[in-house]
Coordinates of N, CA, C and O in Angstrom, one line a residue:
F22 N 91.7 86.2 111.2 CA 92.1 86.1 109.8 C 93.4 85.3 109.8 O 94.4 85.7 110.3
S23 N 93.4 84.2 109.1 CA 94.6 83.3 109.2 C 95.3 83.2 107.9 O 95.4 82.1 107.3
D24 N 95.8 84.3 107.4 CA 96.6 84.3 106.2 C 98.0 84.7 106.6 O 98.2 85.8 107.1
P25 N 99.0 83.8 106.3 CA 100.4 84.1 106.8 C 101.0 85.4 106.1 O 102.0 85.9 106.6
R26 N 100.4 85.8 105.1 CA 100.9 87.0 104.4 C 100.4 88.3 105.1 O 101.0 89.4 104.9
L27 N 99.5 88.2 106.0 CA 99.0 89.4 106.7 C 99.9 89.7 107.9 O 100.2 88.9 108.7
I28 N 100.3 91.0 107.9 CA 101.1 91.5 109.0 C 100.4 92.7 109.6 O 100.0 93.6 108.9
V29 N 100.1 92.6 110.9 CA 99.4 93.7 111.6 C 100.4 94.4 112.4 O 101.0 93.7 113.3
A30 N 100.7 95.6 112.2 CA 101.7 96.4 113.0 C 101.0 97.6 113.5 O 100.5 98.5 112.8
N31 N 100.9 97.7 114.8 CA 100.2 98.9 115.5 C 101.2 100.0 115.6 O 101.7 100.3 116.7
R32 N 101.5 100.6 114.5 CA 102.5 101.7 114.4 C 102.1 102.7 113.4 O 101.2 102.5 112.6
S33 N 102.9 103.8 113.3 CA 102.6 104.8 112.3 C 102.8 104.3 110.9 O 103.8 103.6 110.7
A34 N 102.0 104.7 110.0 CA 102.1 104.3 108.6 C 103.4 105.0 108.0 O 104.0 104.5 107.1
A35 N 103.9 106.0 108.7 CA 105.2 106.6 108.3 C 106.4 105.7 108.5 O 107.5 105.9 108.0
D36 N 106.2 104.6 109.3 CA 107.2 103.6 109.6 C 107.1 102.4 108.7 O 107.7 101.4 108.9
L37 N 106.4 102.5 107.6 CA 106.2 101.4 106.7 C 107.5 100.7 106.2 O 107.6 99.5 106.3
G38 N 108.4 101.5 105.8 CA 109.7 100.9 105.3 C 110.4 100.1 106.4 O 110.9 99.0 106.2
T39 N 110.4 100.6 107.6 CA 111.0 99.9 108.7 C 110.3 98.6 109.1 O 110.9 97.6 109.3
I40 N 108.9 98.7 109.0 CA 108.1 97.5 109.3 C 108.4 96.4 108.3 O 108.6 95.3 108.7
L41 N 108.4 96.8 107.0 CA 108.6 95.8 106.0 C 110.0 95.2 106.2 O 110.2 93.9 106.0
A42 N 111.0 96.0 106.5 CA 112.4 95.5 106.7 C 112.4 94.5 107.9 O 113.1 93.5 107.8
E43 N 111.7 94.9 109.0 CA 111.7 94.0 110.2 C 111.2 92.6 109.9 O 111.5 91.7 110.5
Y44 N 110.2 92.6 109.0 CA 109.6 91.3 108.6 C 110.2 90.6 107.4 O 109.7 89.6 106.9
G45 N 111.3 91.2 106.9 CA 112.0 90.6 105.8 C 111.3 90.7 104.5 O 111.5 89.9 103.6
C46 N 110.5 91.7 104.4 CA 109.7 91.9 103.2 C 110.5 92.8 102.2 O 111.1 93.8 102.7
G47 N 110.4 92.5 101.0 CA 110.9 93.5 100.0 C 109.9 94.6 99.8 O 109.0 94.8 100.6
G48 N 110.0 95.2 98.7 CA 109.0 96.3 98.4 C 107.6 95.7 98.2 O 107.4 94.6 97.9
A49 N 106.6 96.6 98.4 CA 105.2 96.2 98.3 C 104.7 96.4 96.9 O 105.1 97.4 96.2
D50 N 103.9 95.5 96.4 CA 103.2 95.7 95.1 C 102.1 96.8 95.3 O 101.8 97.6 94.4
Y51 N 101.3 96.7 96.4 CA 100.2 97.6 96.7 C 100.3 98.0 98.1 O 100.6 97.2 99.0
V52 N 99.9 99.2 98.4 CA 99.7 99.7 99.7 C 98.3 100.4 99.6 O 98.0 101.2 98.8
I53 N 97.4 100.0 100.5 CA 96.0 100.5 100.6 C 95.8 101.3 101.8 O 96.2 100.8 102.9
S54 N 95.3 102.5 101.7 CA 95.1 103.3 102.9 C 93.7 104.0 102.9 O 93.3 104.5 101.8
G55 N 93.1 104.0 104.0 CA 91.9 104.8 104.2 C 92.1 105.9 105.3 O 91.2 106.4 105.8
L56 N 93.4 106.2 105.6 CA 93.7 107.2 106.6 C 93.1 108.5 106.2 O 93.2 108.9 105.0
P57 N 92.6 109.3 107.1 CA 92.0 110.6 106.8 C 93.0 111.7 106.6 O 93.3 112.4 107.5
F58 N 93.7 111.7 105.4 CA 94.7 112.6 105.2 C 94.4 114.1 105.5 O 95.2 114.9 105.9
S59 N 93.1 114.4 105.3 CA 92.7 115.8 105.4 C 92.7 116.3 106.9 O 92.6 117.4 107.2
T60 N 92.7 115.3 107.8 CA 92.7 115.7 109.3 C 94.0 115.3 110.0 O 94.0 115.4 111.2
L61 N 95.0 114.8 109.3 CA 96.2 114.4 110.0 C 97.0 115.6 110.5 O 96.9 116.7 109.9
P62 N 97.7 115.5 111.6 CA 98.5 116.7 112.0 C 99.5 117.1 110.9 O 99.9 116.3 110.1
P63 N 100.0 118.3 111.0 CA 100.9 118.8 110.0 C 102.2 118.0 109.9 O 102.7 117.5 110.9
G64 N 102.6 117.7 108.7 CA 103.8 116.9 108.5 C 103.6 115.4 108.4 O 104.4 114.7 107.8
V65 N 102.5 114.9 109.0 CA 102.3 113.5 109.0 C 101.9 112.9 107.6 O 102.4 111.9 107.2
G66 N 101.0 113.6 106.9 CA 100.6 113.1 105.6 C 101.8 113.0 104.6 O 102.0 112.0 104.0
P67 N 102.6 114.1 104.5 CA 103.7 114.0 103.6 C 104.7 112.9 104.0 O 105.3 112.2 103.2
A68 N 104.9 112.7 105.3 CA 105.8 111.6 105.8 C 105.3 110.2 105.4 O 106.0 109.3 105.0
I69 N 103.9 110.0 105.5 CA 103.3 108.7 105.1 C 103.5 108.5 103.6 O 103.8 107.4 103.2
V70 N 103.2 109.5 102.8 CA 103.3 109.4 101.4 C 104.7 109.1 101.0 O 105.0 108.2 100.1
K71 N 105.7 109.8 101.5 CA 107.1 109.5 101.2 C 107.5 108.1 101.6 O 108.1 107.4 100.8
A72 N 107.2 107.7 102.8 CA 107.5 106.3 103.2 C 106.9 105.3 102.4 O 107.5 104.2 102.1
T73 N 105.6 105.5 101.9 CA 104.9 104.6 101.1 C 105.6 104.5 99.7 O 105.9 103.4 99.2
K74 N 105.9 105.6 99.1 CA 106.6 105.6 97.8 C 107.9 104.8 97.9 O 108.2 104.0 97.0
M75 N 108.7 105.1 99.0 CA 109.9 104.4 99.1 C 109.8 102.9 99.4 O 110.7 102.1 99.1
S76 N 108.6 102.5 99.8 CA 108.3 101.1 100.1 C 107.7 100.3 99.0 O 107.6 99.1 99.0
L77 N 107.3 101.0 97.9 CA 106.7 100.3 96.7 C 107.8 99.8 95.8 O 108.8 100.4 95.6
R78 N 107.5 98.6 95.2 CA 108.3 98.1 94.2 C 108.1 98.9 92.9 O 107.1 99.6 92.8
P79 N 109.0 98.9 92.0 CA 108.8 99.6 90.7 C 107.4 99.1 90.1 O 107.2 97.9 90.0
G80 N 106.6 100.1 89.7 CA 105.3 99.7 89.2 C 104.2 99.5 90.2 O 103.1 99.2 89.9
G81 N 104.6 99.6 91.5 CA 103.6 99.4 92.6 C 102.6 100.5 92.6 O 102.8 101.6 92.0
I82 N 101.6 100.3 93.4 CA 100.5 101.3 93.5 C 100.1 101.5 94.9 O 100.0 100.6 95.7
F83 N 100.0 102.8 95.2 CA 99.4 103.3 96.5 C 98.0 103.7 96.3 O 97.7 104.7 95.6
L84 N 97.1 102.8 96.7 CA 95.6 103.1 96.6 C 95.1 103.7 97.8 O 95.2 103.2 98.9
V85 N 94.5 104.9 97.7 CA 94.0 105.6 98.8 C 92.5 105.9 98.5 O 92.1 106.4 97.5
Y86 N 91.7 105.4 99.5 CA 90.2 105.7 99.4 C 89.9 106.8 100.4 O 90.3 106.8 101.5
Q87 N 89.2 107.8 99.9 CA 88.9 109.0 100.7 C 87.5 109.6 100.4 O 86.9 109.2 99.4
F88 N 87.1 110.4 101.3 CA 85.9 111.2 101.0 C 86.1 112.6 100.7 O 85.2 113.4 100.4
S89 N 87.4 113.0 100.8 CA 87.8 114.4 100.4 C 89.0 114.3 99.4 O 89.8 113.4 99.5
P90 N 89.0 115.1 98.4 CA 90.1 115.1 97.4 C 91.4 115.7 97.9 O 92.4 115.7 97.2
K91 N 91.4 116.2 99.2 CA 92.6 116.8 99.8 C 93.9 115.9 99.7 O 95.0 116.4 99.5
V92 N 93.7 114.6 99.6 CA 94.8 113.7 99.6 C 95.7 113.9 98.3 O 96.9 113.6 98.4
V93 N 95.1 114.4 97.3 CA 95.9 114.6 96.0 C 97.0 115.6 96.3 O 98.1 115.4 95.7
D94 N 96.8 116.6 97.1 CA 97.9 117.5 97.5 C 99.1 116.8 98.1 O 100.2 117.1 97.8
F95 N 98.8 115.8 98.9 CA 99.9 115.0 99.5 C 100.5 114.1 98.5 O 101.8 113.9 98.4
L96 N 99.7 113.4 97.7 CA 100.2 112.4 96.7 C 101.1 113.1 95.7 O 102.1 112.5 95.3
R97 N 100.8 114.3 95.3 CA 101.6 115.0 94.3 C 103.0 115.4 94.7 O 103.8 115.6 93.9
L98 N 103.2 115.4 96.0 CA 104.5 115.6 96.6 C 105.5 114.5 96.2 O 106.7 114.8 96.0
E99 N 105.0 113.3 95.9 CA 105.9 112.2 95.7 C 105.6 111.4 94.4 O 106.5 110.8 93.8
F100 N 104.4 111.5 93.9 CA 104.0 110.7 92.7 C 103.6 111.7 91.6 O 102.8 112.6 91.8
S101 N 104.1 111.3 90.4 CA 103.7 112.1 89.2 C 102.5 111.5 88.4 O 101.9 112.2 87.6
N102 N 102.3 110.2 88.6 CA 101.2 109.5 87.9 C 100.1 109.1 88.9 O 100.3 108.1 89.7
I103 N 99.0 109.8 88.9 CA 97.9 109.6 89.8 C 96.6 109.5 89.0 O 96.3 110.4 88.3
D104 N 96.0 108.3 89.2 CA 94.7 108.1 88.6 C 93.6 108.3 89.6 O 93.9 108.0 90.8
R105 N 92.4 108.6 89.2 CA 91.3 108.8 90.1 C 90.1 108.1 89.6 O 89.8 108.1 88.4
S106 N 89.3 107.5 90.6 CA 88.0 107.0 90.2 C 87.0 107.2 91.4 O 87.4 107.8 92.4
F107 N 85.9 106.7 91.2 CA 84.8 107.0 92.2 C 84.0 105.7 92.4 O 83.8 104.9 91.5
E108 N 83.7 105.4 93.7 CA 82.9 104.2 94.0 C 81.6 104.6 94.6 O 81.5 104.9 95.8
P109 N 80.5 104.7 93.8 CA 79.3 105.1 94.3 C 78.5 104.1 95.2 O 77.7 104.5 96.0
L110 N 78.9 102.9 95.2 CA 78.3 101.9 96.0 C 78.8 101.9 97.4 O 78.2 101.2 98.3
N111 N 79.9 102.5 97.7 CA 80.4 102.7 99.0 C 79.4 103.6 99.8 O 78.9 104.5 99.2
V112 N 79.3 103.4 101.1 CA 78.4 104.3 101.9 C 79.3 105.0 102.9 O 79.8 104.3 103.8
P113 N 79.5 106.3 102.9 CA 79.2 107.2 101.8 C 80.1 106.9 100.6 O 81.1 106.2 100.7
P114 N 79.7 107.4 99.4 CA 80.5 107.2 98.2 C 82.0 107.6 98.4 O 82.2 108.6 99.1
A115 N 82.9 106.8 97.9 CA 84.3 107.1 98.1 C 85.0 107.5 96.8 O 84.7 107.0 95.7
Q116 N 86.0 108.3 97.0 CA 86.9 108.7 95.9 C 88.1 107.8 96.0 O 88.6 107.6 97.1
L117 N 88.6 107.2 94.9 CA 89.7 106.3 94.9 C 90.9 107.0 94.1 O 90.7 107.5 93.0
F118 N 92.1 107.0 94.7 CA 93.2 107.6 94.1 C 94.3 106.5 94.0 O 94.7 105.9 95.0
Y119 N 94.8 106.3 92.8 CA 95.8 105.3 92.5 C 97.1 106.1 92.2 O 97.3 106.6 91.1
A120 N 98.1 106.1 93.1 CA 99.4 106.7 92.8 C 100.4 105.6 92.4 O 100.6 104.7 93.1
H121 N 100.9 105.8 91.2 CA 101.8 104.8 90.6 C 103.2 105.1 90.9 O 103.7 106.2 90.5
A122 N 104.0 104.1 91.4 CA 105.4 104.2 91.5 C 106.0 104.1 90.1 O 105.5 103.4 89.2
D123 N 107.1 104.7 89.8 CA 107.8 104.6 88.5 C 108.2 103.2 88.3 O 108.4 102.4 89.2
E124 N 108.2 102.8 87.0 CA 108.5 101.4 86.6 C 110.0 101.1 86.9 O 110.3 99.9 86.9
G125 N 110.8 102.0 87.2 CA 112.2 101.7 87.6 C 113.1 102.2 86.6 O 114.0 102.4 86.1

């Protein structure tokens, strides 16, 4: 994939802020995750959600696609505005969660 905007970092998603800073990136407009929050070790999910919120620009969105609604428990720790939708054409069907960063 040859898009200069793509950055592949083989590190923990909890390091998102550090990774963006190392590459000279400001805040992110969108962060997309398919990590299985319901099976992560204790403490990892909250750390990822916190790092993601801190890495979003005002008005940015953390989009999480999951097969379990458990991720909402993690998202609510940092985000007060969470929208939810469903994608039936995905195999298996996926739940989509849009956590909105405050406008600033």
